[in-house]
mmCIF file of C-alpha atoms in Angstrom:
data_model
loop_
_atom_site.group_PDB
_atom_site.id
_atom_site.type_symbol
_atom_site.label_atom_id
_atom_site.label_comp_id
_atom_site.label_asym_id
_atom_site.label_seq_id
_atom_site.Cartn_x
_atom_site.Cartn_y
_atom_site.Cartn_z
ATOM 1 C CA UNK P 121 -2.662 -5.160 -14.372
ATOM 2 C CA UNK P 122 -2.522 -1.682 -15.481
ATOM 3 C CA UNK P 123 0.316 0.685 -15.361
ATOM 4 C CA UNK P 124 2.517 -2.604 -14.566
ATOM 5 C CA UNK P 125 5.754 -3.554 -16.767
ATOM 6 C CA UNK P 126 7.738 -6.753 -15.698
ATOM 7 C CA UNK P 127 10.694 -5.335 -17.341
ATOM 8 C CA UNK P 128 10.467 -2.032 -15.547
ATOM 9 C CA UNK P 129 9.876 -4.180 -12.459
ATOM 10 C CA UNK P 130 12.902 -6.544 -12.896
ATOM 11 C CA UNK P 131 15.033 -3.719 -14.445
ATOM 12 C CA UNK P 132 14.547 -2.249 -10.638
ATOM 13 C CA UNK P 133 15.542 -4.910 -9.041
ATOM 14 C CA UNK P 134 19.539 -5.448 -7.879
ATOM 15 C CA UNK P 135 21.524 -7.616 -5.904
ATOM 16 C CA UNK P 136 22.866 -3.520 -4.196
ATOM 17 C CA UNK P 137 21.145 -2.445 -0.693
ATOM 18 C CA UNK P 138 21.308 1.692 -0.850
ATOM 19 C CA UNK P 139 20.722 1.961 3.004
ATOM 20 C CA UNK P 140 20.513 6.084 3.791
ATOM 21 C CA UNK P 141 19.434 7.871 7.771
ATOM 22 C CA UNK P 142 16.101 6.666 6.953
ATOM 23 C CA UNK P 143 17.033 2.946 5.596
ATOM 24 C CA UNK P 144 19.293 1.951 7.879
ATOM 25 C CA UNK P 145 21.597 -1.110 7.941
ATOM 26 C CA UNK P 146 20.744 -1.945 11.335
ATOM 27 C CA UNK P 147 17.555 -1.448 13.457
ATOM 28 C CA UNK P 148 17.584 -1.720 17.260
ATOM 29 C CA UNK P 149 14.719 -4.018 19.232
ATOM 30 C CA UNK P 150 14.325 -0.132 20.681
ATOM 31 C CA UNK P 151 13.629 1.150 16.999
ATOM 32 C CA UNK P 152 10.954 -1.355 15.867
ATOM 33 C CA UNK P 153 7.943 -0.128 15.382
ATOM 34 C CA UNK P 154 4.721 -1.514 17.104
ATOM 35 C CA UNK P 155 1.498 -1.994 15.433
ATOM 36 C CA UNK P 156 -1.373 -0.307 17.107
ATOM 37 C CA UNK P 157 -3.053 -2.778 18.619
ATOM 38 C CA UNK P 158 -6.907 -1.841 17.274
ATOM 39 C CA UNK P 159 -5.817 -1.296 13.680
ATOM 40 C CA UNK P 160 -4.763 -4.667 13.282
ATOM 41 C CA UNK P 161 -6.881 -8.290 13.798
ATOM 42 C CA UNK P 162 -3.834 -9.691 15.373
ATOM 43 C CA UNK P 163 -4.546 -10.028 19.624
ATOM 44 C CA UNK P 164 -0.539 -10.660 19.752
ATOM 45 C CA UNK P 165 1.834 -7.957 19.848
ATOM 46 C CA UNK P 166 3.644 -7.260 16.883
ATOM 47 C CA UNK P 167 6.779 -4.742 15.897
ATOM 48 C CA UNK P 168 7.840 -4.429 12.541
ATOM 49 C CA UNK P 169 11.533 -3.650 11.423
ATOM 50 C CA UNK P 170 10.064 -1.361 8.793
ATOM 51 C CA UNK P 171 13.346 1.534 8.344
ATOM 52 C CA UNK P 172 15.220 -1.741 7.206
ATOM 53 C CA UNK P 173 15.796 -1.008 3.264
ATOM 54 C CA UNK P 174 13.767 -4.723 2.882
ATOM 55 C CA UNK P 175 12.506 -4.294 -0.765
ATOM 56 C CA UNK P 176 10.747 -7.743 -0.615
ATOM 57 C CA UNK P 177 9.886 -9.383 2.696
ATOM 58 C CA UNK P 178 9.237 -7.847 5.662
ATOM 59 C CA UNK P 179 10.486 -8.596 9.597
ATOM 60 C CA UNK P 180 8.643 -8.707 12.276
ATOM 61 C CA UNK P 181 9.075 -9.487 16.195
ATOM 62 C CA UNK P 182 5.793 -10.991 17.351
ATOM 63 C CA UNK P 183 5.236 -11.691 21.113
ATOM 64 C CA UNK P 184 1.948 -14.116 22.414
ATOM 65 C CA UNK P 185 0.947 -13.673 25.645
ATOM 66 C CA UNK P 186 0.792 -16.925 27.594
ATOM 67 C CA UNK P 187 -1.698 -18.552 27.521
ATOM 68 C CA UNK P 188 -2.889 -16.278 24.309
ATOM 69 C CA UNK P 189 -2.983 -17.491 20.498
ATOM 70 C CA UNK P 190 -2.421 -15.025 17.571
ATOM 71 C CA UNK P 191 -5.648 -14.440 15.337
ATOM 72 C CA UNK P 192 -7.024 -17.678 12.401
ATOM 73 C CA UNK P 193 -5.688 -15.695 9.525
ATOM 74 C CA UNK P 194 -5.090 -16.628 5.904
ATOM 75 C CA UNK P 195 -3.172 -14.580 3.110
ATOM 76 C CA UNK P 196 -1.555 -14.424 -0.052
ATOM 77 C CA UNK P 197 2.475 -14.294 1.023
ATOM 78 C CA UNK P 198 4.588 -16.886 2.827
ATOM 79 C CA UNK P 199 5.724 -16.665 6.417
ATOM 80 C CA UNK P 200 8.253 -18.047 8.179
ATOM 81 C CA UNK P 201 7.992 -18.019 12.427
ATOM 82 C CA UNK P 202 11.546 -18.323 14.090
ATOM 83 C CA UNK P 203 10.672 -19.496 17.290
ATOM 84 C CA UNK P 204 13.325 -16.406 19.753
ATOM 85 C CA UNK P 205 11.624 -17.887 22.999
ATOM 86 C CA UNK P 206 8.406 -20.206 24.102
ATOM 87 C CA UNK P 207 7.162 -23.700 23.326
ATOM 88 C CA UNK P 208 3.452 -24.042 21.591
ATOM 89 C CA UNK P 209 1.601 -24.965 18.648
ATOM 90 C CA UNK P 210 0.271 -24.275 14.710
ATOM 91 C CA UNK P 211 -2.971 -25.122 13.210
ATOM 92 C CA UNK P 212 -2.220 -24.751 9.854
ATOM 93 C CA UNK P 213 -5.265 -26.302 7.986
ATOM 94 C CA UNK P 214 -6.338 -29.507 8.528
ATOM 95 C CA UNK P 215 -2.594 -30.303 10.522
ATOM 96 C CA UNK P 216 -1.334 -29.577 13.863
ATOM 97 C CA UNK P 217 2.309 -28.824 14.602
ATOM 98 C CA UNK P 218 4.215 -28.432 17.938
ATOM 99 C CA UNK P 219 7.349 -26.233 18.732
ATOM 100 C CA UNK P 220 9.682 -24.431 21.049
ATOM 101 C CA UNK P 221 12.513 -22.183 20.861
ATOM 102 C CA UNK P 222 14.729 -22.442 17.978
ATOM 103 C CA UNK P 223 12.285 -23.849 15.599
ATOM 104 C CA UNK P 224 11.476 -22.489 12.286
ATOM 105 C CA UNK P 225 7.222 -22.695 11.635
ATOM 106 C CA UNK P 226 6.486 -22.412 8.312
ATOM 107 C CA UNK P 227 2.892 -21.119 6.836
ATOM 108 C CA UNK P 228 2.342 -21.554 2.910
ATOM 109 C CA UNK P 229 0.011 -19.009 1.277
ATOM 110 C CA UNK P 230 -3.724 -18.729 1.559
ATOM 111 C CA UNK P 231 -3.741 -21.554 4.558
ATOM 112 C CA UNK P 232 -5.548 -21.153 7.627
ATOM 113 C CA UNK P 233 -3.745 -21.056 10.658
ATOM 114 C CA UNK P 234 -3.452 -19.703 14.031
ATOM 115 C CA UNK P 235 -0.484 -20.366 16.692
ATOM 116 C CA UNK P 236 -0.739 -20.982 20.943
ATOM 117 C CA UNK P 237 1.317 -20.291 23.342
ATOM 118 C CA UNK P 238 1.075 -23.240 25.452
ATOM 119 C CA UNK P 239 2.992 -21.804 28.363
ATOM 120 C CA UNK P 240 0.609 -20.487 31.477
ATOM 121 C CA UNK P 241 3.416 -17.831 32.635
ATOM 122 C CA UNK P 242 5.673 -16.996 29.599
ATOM 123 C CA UNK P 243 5.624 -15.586 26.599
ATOM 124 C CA UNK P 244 6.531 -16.500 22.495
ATOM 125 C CA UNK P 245 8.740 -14.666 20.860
ATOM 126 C CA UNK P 246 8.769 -14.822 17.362
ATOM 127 C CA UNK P 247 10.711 -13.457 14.326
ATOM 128 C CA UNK P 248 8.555 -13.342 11.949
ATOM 129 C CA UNK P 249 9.735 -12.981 8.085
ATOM 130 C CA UNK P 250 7.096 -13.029 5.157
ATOM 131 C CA UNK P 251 6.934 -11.639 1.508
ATOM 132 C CA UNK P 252 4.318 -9.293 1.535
ATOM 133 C CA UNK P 253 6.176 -6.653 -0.020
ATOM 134 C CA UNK P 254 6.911 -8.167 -2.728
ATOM 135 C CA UNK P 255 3.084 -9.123 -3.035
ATOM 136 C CA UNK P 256 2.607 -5.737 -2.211
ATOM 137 C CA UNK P 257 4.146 -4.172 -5.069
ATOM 138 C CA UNK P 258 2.685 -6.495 -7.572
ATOM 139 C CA UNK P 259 -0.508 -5.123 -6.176
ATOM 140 C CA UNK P 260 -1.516 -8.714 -5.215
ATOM 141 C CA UNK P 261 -1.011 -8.972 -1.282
ATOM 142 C CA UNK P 262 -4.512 -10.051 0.305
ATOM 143 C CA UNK P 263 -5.025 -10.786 4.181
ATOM 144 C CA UNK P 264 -8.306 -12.199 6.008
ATOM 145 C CA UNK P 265 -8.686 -12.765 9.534
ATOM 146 C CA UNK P 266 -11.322 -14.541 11.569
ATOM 147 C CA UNK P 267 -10.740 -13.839 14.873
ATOM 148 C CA UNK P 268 -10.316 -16.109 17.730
ATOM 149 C CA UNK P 269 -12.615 -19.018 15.775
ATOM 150 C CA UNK P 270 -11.574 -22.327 14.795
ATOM 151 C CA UNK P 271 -10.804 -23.298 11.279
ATOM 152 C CA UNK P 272 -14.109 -24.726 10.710
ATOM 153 C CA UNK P 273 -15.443 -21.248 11.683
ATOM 154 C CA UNK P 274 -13.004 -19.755 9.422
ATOM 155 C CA UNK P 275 -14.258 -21.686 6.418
ATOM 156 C CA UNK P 276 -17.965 -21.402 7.507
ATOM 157 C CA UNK P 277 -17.562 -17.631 7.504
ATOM 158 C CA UNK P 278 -15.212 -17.166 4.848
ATOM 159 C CA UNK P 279 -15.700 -20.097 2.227
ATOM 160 C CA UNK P 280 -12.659 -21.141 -0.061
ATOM 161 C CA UNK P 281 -12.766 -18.078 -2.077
ATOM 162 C CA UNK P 282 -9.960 -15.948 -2.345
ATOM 163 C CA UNK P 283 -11.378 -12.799 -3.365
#
């Protein structure tokens, strides 16, 4: 990778959080940030915690609709889901998972997977925690989404090819 030093990188790194006005130590549910809905592939709503000072993994609060499932995605980082509110279910390749509040979902990289709301009048709440910063500033964070398909439309359209 050009331009890129490990050392330089790791130098950086410290176990100090230099929070400032625009890093702040705490941000409100008020202060989060929504995606626009459009610029993402994602049908469920998401709001990230981005003014946290975060260097490697990034928060999210991620709401499905009921009745609604979030997009068959795949990507480079790890995520964990920490189920706030709502009982459903994961495809995550080839396995199906259940859930409800106060479980912790966890999607490995480059997997296909997609998550349901099973519940006709509520919503899921999720907090949603992955690494794609730190992907992101080793210049290898990747995402791919295929919609509202299944996984076997997912592969069809995308192949196993990570590039």
């Amino acid at each position: 990778m050009s331009g890129f030093d490990m050392g330089t990188f790791l130098a950086g790194l410290t176990d100090t959080v230099t929070p400032g006005r625009g890093r702040p130590l705490v941000v409100h549910a008020a202060d989060m940030q929504p995606l626009p809905i459009g610029e993402v592939h994602n049908p469920s709503a998401l709001s990230v915690a981005g003014d946290l000072p975060t260097a490697t993994f990034e928060l999210f609060r991620q709401t499905i609709p009921p009745g609604g499932s979030s997009d068959m995605q795949r990507h480079h980082h790890e995520t964990v889901h920490m189920v706030l509110a709502g009982d459903g279910r994961s495809e995550i390749e080839d396995d199906e998972v259940t859930w409800t509040t106060g479980s912790l979902v966890y999607t490995p990289p480059w997997t296909w997977h997609r998550h349901w709301n099973d519940s006709a009048d509520q919503p899921v709440e999720f907090l949603t925690i992955e690494n794609s910063r730190l992907l992101g500033l080793l210049g290898v964070n990747r995402r791919q989404s295929a919609g509202l398909v299944d996984i076997a439309e997912a592969r069809a359209r995308f192949g196993g090819d990570p590039t």
